Coordinates of C-alpha atoms and ligand atoms in Angstrom, one line a residue:
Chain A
X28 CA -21.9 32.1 -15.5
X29 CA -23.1 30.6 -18.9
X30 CA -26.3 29.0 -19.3
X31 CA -25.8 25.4 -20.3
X32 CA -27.2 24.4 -23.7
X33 CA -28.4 21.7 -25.5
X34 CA -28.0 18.2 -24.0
X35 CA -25.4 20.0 -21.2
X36 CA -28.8 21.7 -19.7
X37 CA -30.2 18.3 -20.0
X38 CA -28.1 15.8 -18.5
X39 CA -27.6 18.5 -15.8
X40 CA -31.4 18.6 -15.0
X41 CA -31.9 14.9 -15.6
X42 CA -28.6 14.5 -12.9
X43 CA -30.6 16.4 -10.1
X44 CA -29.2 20.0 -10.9
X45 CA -31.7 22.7 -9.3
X46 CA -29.6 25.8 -10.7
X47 CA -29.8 24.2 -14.1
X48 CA -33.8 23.6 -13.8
X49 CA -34.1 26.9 -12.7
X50 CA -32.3 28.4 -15.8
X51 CA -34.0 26.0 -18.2
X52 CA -37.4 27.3 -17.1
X53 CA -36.3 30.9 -17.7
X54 CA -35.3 30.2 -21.2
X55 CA -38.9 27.7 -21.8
X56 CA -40.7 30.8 -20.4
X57 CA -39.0 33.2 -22.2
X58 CA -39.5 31.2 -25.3
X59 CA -36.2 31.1 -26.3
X60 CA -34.5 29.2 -29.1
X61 CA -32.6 27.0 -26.4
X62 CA -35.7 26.2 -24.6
X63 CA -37.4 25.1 -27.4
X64 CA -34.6 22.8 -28.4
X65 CA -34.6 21.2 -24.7
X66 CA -38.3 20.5 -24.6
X67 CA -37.7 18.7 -27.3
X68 CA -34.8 16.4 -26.2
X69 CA -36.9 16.4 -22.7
X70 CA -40.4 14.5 -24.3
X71 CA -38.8 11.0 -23.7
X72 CA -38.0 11.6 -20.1
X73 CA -41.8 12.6 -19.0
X74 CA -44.5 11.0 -17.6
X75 CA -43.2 10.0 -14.0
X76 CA -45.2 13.0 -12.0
X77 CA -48.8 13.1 -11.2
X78 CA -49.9 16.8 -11.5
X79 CA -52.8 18.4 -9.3
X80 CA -54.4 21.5 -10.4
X81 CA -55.5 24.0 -7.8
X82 CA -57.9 26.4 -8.8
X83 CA -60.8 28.5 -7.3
X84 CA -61.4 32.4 -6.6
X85 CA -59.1 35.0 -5.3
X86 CA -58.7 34.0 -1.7
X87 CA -60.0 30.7 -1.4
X88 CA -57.2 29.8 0.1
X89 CA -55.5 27.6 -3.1
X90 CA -52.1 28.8 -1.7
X91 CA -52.0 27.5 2.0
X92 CA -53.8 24.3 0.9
X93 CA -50.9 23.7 -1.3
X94 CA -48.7 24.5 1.5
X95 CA -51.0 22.2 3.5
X96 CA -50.5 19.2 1.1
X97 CA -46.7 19.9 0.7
X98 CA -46.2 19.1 4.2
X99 CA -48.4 15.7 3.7
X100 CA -46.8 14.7 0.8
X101 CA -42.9 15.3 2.3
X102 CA -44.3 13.2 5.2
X103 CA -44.8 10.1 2.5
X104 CA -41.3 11.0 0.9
X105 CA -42.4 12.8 -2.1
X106 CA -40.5 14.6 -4.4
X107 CA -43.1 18.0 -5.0
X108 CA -42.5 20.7 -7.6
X109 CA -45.0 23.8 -7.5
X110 CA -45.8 25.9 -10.1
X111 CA -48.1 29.0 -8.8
X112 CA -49.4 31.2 -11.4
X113 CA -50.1 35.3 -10.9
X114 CA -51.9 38.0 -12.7
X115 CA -49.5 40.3 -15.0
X116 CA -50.9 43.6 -15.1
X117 CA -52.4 44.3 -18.2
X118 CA -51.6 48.2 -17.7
X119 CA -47.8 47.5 -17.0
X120 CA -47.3 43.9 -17.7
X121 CA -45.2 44.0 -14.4
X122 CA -46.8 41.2 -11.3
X123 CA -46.6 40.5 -8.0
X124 CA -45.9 37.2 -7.4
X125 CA -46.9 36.5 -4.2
X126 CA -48.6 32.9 -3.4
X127 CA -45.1 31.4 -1.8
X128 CA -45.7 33.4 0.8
X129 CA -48.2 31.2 2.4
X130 CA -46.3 28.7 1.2
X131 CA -43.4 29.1 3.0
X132 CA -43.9 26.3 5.7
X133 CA -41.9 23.8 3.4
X134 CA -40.3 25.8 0.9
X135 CA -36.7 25.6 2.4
X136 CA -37.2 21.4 2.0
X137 CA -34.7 19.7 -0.5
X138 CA -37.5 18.0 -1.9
X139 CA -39.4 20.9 -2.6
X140 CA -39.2 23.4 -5.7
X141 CA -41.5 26.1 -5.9
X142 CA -41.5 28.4 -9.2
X143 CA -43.8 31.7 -9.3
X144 CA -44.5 32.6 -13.2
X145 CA -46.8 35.6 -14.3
X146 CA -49.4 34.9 -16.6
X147 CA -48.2 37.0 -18.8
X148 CA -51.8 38.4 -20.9
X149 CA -52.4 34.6 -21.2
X150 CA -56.6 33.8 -20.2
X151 CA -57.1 30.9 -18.7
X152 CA -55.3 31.3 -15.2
X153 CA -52.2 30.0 -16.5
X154 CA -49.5 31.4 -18.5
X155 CA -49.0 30.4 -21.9
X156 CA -45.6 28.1 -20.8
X157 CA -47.0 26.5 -17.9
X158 CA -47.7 23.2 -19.3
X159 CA -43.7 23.0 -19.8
X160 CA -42.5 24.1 -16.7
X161 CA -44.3 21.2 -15.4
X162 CA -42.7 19.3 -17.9
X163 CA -39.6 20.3 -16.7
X164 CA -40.1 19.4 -13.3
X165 CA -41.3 16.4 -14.1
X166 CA -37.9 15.6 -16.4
X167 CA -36.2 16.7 -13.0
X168 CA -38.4 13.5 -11.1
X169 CA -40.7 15.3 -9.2
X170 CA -43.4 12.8 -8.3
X171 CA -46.1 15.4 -7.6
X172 CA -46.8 18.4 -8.8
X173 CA -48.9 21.2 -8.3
X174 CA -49.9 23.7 -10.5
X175 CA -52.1 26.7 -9.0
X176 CA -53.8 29.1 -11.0
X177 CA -54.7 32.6 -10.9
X178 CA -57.5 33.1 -9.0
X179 CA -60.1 34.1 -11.5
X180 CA -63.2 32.6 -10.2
X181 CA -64.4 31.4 -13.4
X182 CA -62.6 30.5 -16.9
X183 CA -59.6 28.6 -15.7
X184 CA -60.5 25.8 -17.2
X185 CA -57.1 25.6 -19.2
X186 CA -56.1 23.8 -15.6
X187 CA -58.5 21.2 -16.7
X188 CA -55.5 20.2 -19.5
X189 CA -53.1 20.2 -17.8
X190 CA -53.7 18.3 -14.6
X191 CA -54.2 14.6 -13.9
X192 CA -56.6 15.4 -11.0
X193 CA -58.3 19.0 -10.8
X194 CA -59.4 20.8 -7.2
X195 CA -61.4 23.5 -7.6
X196 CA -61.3 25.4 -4.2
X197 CA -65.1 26.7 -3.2
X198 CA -65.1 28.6 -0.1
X199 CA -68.6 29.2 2.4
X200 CA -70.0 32.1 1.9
X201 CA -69.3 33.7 -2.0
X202 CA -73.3 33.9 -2.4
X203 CA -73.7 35.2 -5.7
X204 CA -70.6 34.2 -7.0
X205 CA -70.8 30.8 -6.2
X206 CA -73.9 30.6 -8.9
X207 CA -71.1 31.8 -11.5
X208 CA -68.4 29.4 -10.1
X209 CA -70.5 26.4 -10.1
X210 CA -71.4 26.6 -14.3
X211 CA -67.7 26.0 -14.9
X212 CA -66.7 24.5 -12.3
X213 CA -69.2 21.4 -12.7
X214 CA -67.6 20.8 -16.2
X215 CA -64.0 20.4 -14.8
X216 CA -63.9 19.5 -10.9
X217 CA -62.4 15.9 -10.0
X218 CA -63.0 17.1 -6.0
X219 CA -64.6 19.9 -4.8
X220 CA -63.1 21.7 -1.8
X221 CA -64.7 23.6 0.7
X222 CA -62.0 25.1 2.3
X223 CA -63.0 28.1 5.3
X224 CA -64.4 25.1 7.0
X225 CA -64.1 26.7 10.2
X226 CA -66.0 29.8 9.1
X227 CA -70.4 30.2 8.9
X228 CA -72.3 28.9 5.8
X229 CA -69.5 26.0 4.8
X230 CA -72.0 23.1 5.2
X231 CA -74.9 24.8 3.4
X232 CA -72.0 25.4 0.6
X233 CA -71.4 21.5 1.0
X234 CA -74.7 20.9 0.6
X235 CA -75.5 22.9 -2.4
X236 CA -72.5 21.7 -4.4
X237 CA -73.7 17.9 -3.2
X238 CA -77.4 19.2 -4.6
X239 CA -75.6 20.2 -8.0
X240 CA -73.8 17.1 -8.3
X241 CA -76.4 14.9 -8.0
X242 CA -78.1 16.4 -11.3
X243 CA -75.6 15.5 -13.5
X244 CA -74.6 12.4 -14.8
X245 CA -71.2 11.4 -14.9
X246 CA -69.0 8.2 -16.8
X247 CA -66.1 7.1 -14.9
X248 CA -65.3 9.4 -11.9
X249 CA -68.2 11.6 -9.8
X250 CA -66.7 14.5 -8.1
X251 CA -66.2 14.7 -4.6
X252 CA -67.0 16.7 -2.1
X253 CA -64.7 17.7 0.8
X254 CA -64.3 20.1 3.6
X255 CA -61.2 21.4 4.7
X256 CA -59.5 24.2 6.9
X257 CA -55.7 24.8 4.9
X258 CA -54.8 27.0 7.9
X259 CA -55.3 23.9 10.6
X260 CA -54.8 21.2 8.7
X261 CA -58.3 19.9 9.2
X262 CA -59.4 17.9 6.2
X263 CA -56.2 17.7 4.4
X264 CA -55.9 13.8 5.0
X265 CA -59.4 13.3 3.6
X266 CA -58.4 15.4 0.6
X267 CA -55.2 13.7 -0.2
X268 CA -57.2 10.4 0.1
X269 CA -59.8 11.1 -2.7
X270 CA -56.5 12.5 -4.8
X271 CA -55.3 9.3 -4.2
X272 CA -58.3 7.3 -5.0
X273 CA -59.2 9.7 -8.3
X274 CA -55.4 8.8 -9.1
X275 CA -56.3 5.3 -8.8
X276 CA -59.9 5.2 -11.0
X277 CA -58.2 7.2 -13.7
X278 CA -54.7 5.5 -13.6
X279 CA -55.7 3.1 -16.8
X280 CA -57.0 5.9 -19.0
X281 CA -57.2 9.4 -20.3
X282 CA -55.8 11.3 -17.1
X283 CA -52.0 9.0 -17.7
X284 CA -49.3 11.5 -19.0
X285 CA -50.4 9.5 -22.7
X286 CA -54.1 11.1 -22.0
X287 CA -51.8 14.7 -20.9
X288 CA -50.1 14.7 -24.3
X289 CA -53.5 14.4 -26.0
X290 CA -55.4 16.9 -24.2
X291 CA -52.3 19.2 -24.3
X292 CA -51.9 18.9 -28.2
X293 CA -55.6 19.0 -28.9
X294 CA -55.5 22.3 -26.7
X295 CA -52.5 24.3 -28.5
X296 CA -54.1 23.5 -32.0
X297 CA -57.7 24.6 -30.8
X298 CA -55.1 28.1 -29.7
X299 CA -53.5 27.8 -32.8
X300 CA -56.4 27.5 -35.1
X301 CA -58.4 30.6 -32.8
X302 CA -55.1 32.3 -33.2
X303 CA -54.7 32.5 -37.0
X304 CA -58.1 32.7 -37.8
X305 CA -58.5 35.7 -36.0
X306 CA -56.1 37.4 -37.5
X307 CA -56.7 36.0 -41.3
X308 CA -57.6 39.2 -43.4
X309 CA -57.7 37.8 -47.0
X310 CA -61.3 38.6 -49.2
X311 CA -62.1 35.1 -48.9
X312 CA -62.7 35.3 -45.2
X313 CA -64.4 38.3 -45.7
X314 CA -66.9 36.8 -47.8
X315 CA -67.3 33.9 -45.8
X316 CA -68.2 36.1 -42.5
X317 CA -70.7 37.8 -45.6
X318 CA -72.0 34.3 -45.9
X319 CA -72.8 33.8 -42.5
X320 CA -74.3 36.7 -41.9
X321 CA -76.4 36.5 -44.4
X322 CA -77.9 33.7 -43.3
X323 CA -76.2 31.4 -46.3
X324 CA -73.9 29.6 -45.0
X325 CA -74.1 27.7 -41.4
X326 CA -71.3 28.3 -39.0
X327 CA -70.5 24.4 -39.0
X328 CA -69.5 24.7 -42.9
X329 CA -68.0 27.8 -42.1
X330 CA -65.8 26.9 -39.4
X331 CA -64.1 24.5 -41.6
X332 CA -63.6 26.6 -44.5
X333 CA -62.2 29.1 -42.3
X334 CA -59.4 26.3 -40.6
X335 CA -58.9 25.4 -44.5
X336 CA -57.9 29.2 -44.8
X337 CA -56.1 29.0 -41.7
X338 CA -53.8 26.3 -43.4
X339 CA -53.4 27.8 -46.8
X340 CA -52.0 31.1 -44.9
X341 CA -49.8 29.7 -43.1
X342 CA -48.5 27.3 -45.8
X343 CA -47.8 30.5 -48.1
X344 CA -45.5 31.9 -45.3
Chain B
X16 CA -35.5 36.9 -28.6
X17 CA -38.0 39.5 -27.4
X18 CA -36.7 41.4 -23.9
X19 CA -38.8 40.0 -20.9
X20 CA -39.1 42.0 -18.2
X21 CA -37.0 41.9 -15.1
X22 CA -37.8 39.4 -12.2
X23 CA -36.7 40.8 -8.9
X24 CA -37.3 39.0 -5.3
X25 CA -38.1 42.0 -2.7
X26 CA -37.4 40.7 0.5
X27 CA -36.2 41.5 4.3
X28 CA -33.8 39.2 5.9
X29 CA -32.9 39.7 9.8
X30 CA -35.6 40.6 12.9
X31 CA -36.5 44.1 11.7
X32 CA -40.8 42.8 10.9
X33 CA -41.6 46.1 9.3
X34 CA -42.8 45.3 5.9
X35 CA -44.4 49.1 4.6
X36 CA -41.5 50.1 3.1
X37 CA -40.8 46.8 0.6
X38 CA -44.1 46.6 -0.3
X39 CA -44.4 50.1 -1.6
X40 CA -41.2 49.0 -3.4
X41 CA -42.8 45.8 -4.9
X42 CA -45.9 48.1 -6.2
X43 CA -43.5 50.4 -7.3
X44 CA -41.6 47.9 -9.5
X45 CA -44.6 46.2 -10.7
X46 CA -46.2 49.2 -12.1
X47 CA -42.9 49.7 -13.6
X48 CA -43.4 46.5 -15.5
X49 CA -41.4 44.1 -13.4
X50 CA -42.2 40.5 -12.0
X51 CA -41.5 40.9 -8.3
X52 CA -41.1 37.4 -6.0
X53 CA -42.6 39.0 -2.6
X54 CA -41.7 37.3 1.1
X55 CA -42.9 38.4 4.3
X56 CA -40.5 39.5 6.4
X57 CA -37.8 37.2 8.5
X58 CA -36.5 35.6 5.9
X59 CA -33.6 33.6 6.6
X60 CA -30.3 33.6 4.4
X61 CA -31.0 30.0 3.5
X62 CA -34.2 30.3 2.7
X63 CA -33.3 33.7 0.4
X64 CA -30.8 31.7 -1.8
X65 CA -33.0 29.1 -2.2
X66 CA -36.0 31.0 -3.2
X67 CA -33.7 33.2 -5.7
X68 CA -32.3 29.9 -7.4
X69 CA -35.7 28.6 -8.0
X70 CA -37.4 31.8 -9.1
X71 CA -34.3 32.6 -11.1
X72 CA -34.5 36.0 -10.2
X73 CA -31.9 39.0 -11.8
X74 CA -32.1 41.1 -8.8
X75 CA -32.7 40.7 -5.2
X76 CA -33.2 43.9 -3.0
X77 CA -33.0 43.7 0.3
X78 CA -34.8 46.4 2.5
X79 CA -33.3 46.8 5.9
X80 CA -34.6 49.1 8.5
X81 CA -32.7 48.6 11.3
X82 CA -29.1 47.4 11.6
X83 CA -29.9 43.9 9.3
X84 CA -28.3 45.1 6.7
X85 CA -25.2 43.9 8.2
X86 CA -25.9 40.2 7.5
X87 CA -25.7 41.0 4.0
X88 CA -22.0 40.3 3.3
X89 CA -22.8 36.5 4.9
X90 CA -26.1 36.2 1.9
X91 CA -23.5 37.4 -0.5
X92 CA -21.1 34.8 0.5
X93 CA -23.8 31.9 0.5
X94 CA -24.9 33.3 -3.1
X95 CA -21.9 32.6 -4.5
X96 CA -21.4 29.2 -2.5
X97 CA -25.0 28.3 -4.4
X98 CA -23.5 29.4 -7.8
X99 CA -25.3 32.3 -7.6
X100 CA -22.4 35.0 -8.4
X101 CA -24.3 36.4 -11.4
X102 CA -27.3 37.7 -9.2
X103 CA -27.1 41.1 -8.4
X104 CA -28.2 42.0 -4.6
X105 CA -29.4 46.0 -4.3
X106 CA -29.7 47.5 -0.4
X107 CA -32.1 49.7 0.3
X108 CA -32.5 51.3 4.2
X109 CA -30.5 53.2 6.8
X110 CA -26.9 52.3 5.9
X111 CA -24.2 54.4 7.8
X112 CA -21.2 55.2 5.1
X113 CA -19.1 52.8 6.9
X114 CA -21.4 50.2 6.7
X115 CA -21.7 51.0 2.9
X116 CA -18.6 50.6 2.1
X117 CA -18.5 46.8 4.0
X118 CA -21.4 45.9 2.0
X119 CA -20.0 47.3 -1.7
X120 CA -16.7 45.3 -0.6
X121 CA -18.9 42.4 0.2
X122 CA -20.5 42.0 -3.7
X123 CA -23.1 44.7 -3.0
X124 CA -24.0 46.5 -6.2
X125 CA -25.4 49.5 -4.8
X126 CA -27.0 50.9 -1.9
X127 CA -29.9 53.1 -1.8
X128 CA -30.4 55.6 1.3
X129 CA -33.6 56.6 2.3
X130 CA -35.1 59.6 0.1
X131 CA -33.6 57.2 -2.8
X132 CA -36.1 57.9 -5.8
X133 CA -38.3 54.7 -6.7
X134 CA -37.6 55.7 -10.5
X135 CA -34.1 55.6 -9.6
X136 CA -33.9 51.9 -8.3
X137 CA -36.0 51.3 -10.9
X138 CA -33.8 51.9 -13.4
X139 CA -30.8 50.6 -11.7
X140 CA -32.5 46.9 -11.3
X141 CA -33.3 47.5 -15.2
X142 CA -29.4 48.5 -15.7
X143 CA -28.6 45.5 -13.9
X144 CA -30.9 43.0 -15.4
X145 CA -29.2 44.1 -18.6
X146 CA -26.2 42.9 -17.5
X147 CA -26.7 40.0 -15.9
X148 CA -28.7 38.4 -19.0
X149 CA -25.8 39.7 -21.5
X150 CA -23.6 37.6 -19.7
X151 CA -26.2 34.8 -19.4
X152 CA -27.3 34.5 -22.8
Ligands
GTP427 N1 -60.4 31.0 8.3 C1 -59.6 30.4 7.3 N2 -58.8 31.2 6.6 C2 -58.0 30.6 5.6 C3 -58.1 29.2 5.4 N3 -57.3 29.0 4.3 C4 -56.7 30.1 4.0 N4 -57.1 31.1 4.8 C5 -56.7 32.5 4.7 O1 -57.2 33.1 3.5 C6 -56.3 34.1 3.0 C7 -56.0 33.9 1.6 O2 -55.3 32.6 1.5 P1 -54.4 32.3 0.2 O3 -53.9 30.9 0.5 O4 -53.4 33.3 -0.1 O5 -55.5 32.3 -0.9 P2 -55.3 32.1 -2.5 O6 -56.5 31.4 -3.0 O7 -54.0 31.5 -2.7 O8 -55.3 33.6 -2.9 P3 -54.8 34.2 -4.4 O9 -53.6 33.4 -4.8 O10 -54.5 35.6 -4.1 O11 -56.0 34.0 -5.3 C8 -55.1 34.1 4.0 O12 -55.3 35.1 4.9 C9 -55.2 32.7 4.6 O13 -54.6 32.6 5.9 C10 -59.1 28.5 6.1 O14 -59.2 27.2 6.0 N5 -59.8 29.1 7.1
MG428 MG1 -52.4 32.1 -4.0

């Protein structure tokens, strides 16, 4: 069977076509010419979804919480599109992609699509294409989608991007790693989970993330707190109420899909900028690194010249 | 277009629970440098073709320990009902010749008796990825 092209692939996603979808987010992973053309031609159909990030350490329990809130939001008639995100091996580049399989509960739903993508040496706990698989999911009218990230228990703040609303998963009992967790998570948490409820320590963990909270100041939205058990259920209707209510504060500003293309942008040219600076080799950098080390040049000024660099490279090419 | 590595869902279909035997396979193939889609075991056929559609997966293998092997040929059929003719399905268990030849009849593309070496599926889901994504393209 061909792979449609063009507007064919299109029209056949935008008509309700799950084979097509499928194929489409092959060829956008893959980074092929074809995908590239289609997200393109797909920017004027975005915006509809809502997308939750789920984040949090291995184990948490990010998987059968989004099972959990798959089965709540079928309940209200939603349309949900997953994407979970696993390690590649960075000896093999192969992965097990494993999280559907606590999400099975829902996964043979007409309403529901689940896609598994490896994160392919891409930091951050996503892989480098995520942000457009959502964006093909969303083209395809899924009202809510759910994007979970490696579990890396710290440094996925790449989530923070792209998601409307972030949930970073915080379960009883990590002791020392929770110290870790909670410097980066603070920055990017719209609600805090404790999930492992049922198990010793959670309400000392609620209290300590409440303690944290409390120290900070925050503009428009102070993160919640919120306990929950994925395995029973128990919480999940308090969880999907502060989604709600986060959706709700934040509807009018930066989290819309206008705020997603901003952050978006503004993140792939902060990667492109690291990207080619890193790899710049011409005797001018050299000497500007000489500068700085030398104590003559202050890394603000150098920055710039270096982005200036950056430019002039990759106009010559 | 650089070559991205195979996606393969490793999965059991049918009542036989034990689950050893695919999950070596998975580890196998992902230390080969393959993306594997892993299920628990029980799968059913509905729920296989669904989950290969999404995933858009070039192979599926299907480890059978018992006698599940024989609802193969119905997957195969409700493959291709989904469009899904360009997946190729691999077998891997105790297949009696008999039953071998039902399933190569049935759209099969190859059956692998136990003893089969992992290397040897390996490169056969590589071979058929190949393929698959030639005629894709
Ligand atoms: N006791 C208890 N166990 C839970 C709860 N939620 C999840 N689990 C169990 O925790 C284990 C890990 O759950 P997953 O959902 O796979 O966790 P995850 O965060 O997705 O894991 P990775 O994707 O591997 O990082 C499973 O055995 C779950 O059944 C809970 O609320 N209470
Ligand atoms: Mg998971």
């Amino acid at each position: 069977m061909k792979a449609e092209s063009g507007a064919n692939a299109l029209a056949a996603i935008l008509g309700g076509s799950r084979r097509a979808l499928a194929r489409a987010m092959s060829a956008v992973e893959n980074e092929t010419a074809a995908g590239k053309a289609l997200l393109r031609e797909l920017q004027p159909h975005l915006g509809r979804a809502r997308v939750l990030g789920i984040t949090g350490p291995p184990g948490a329990g990010k998987s059968t919480l989004v099972n959990a809130l798959i089965g709540a939001w079928l309940a209200r008639g939603a349309r949900i599109g997953v994407v979970a995100v696993d390690p590649s091996s960075p000896f093999s580049g192969g992965a097990i992609l494993g999280d559907r399989i606590r999400m099975g509960e829902h996964q043979a739903h007409e309403r529901v699509f689940i896609r598994s993508l490896a994160s392919r040496g891409h930091g951050g706990g996503l892989s480098r294409t995520t942000a457009r698989v959502i964006d093909l999911l969303d083209a395809a009218g899924c009202d809510r989608i759910i994007v979970e990230t490696v579990g890396a228990g710290q440094s996925e703040v790449e989530v923070a991007e792209i998601a409307d609303t972030r949930v970073v998963l915080c379960p009883p009992g990590l002791g020392d790693e929770v110290q870790a967790l909670k410097a980066g998570i603070l920055e990017i948490a719209d609600i805090l989970v404790v999930n492992k409820a049922d198990l010793p320590l959670a309400e000392r963990t609620e209290r300590e993330l409440l303690g944290m909270l409390s120290l900070r100041h925050y503009d428009d939205w102070t993160p919640r707190v919120v306990r929950t058990v994925a395995t029973s259920g128990a919480g999940v209707a308090e969880l999907i109420e502060l989604i709600e209510r986060h959706a709700a504060a934040c509807a009018s500003q930066r989290r819309s899909h206008g705020g997603r293309v901003r952050r978006l942008i503004a993140a792939s040219a902060a990667d492109w900028v690291k990207r080619r600076v890193e790899s710049l080799a011409s005797a001018e950098f050299e000497q500007l690194c000489a500068l700085v080390q030398r104590g003559e040049l202050d890394y603000a000024s150098a920055d710039l010249r270096a982005v200036e660099l950056a430019l002039r490279a990759e106009k010559k090419t | 277009m650089t070559t991205q590595p195979p996606k393969v869902l490793v999965t059991k279909i049918g009542l036989d629970g034990h689950d050893r035997g695919s999950r070596v396979v998975a580890s196998f193939l992902r230390d080969a440098g393959m993306e594997v889609v892993y299920t628990p075991p029980w799968q059913d056929i509905a729920a296989v073709v669904k989950l290969a559609l999404e995933e858009d997966v070039d192979v599926i293998g299907i480890s059978s320990l018992a006698t599940d092997h024989l609802i193969v040929p119905k997957l195969m059929r409700s493959l291709y009902a989904a469009g899904l003719q360009d997946i190729a399905v691999i077998v891997g268990g105790i297949v009696p010749d008999a039953d071998e030849a039902l399933l190569l009849e049935a759209g099969v593309a190859k059956v692998f008796h136990p003893g089969s070496a992992l290397e040897e599926i390996a490169a056969e889901i590589v071979r058929l990825t190949r393929a698959r994504r030639e005629l894709n393209v």
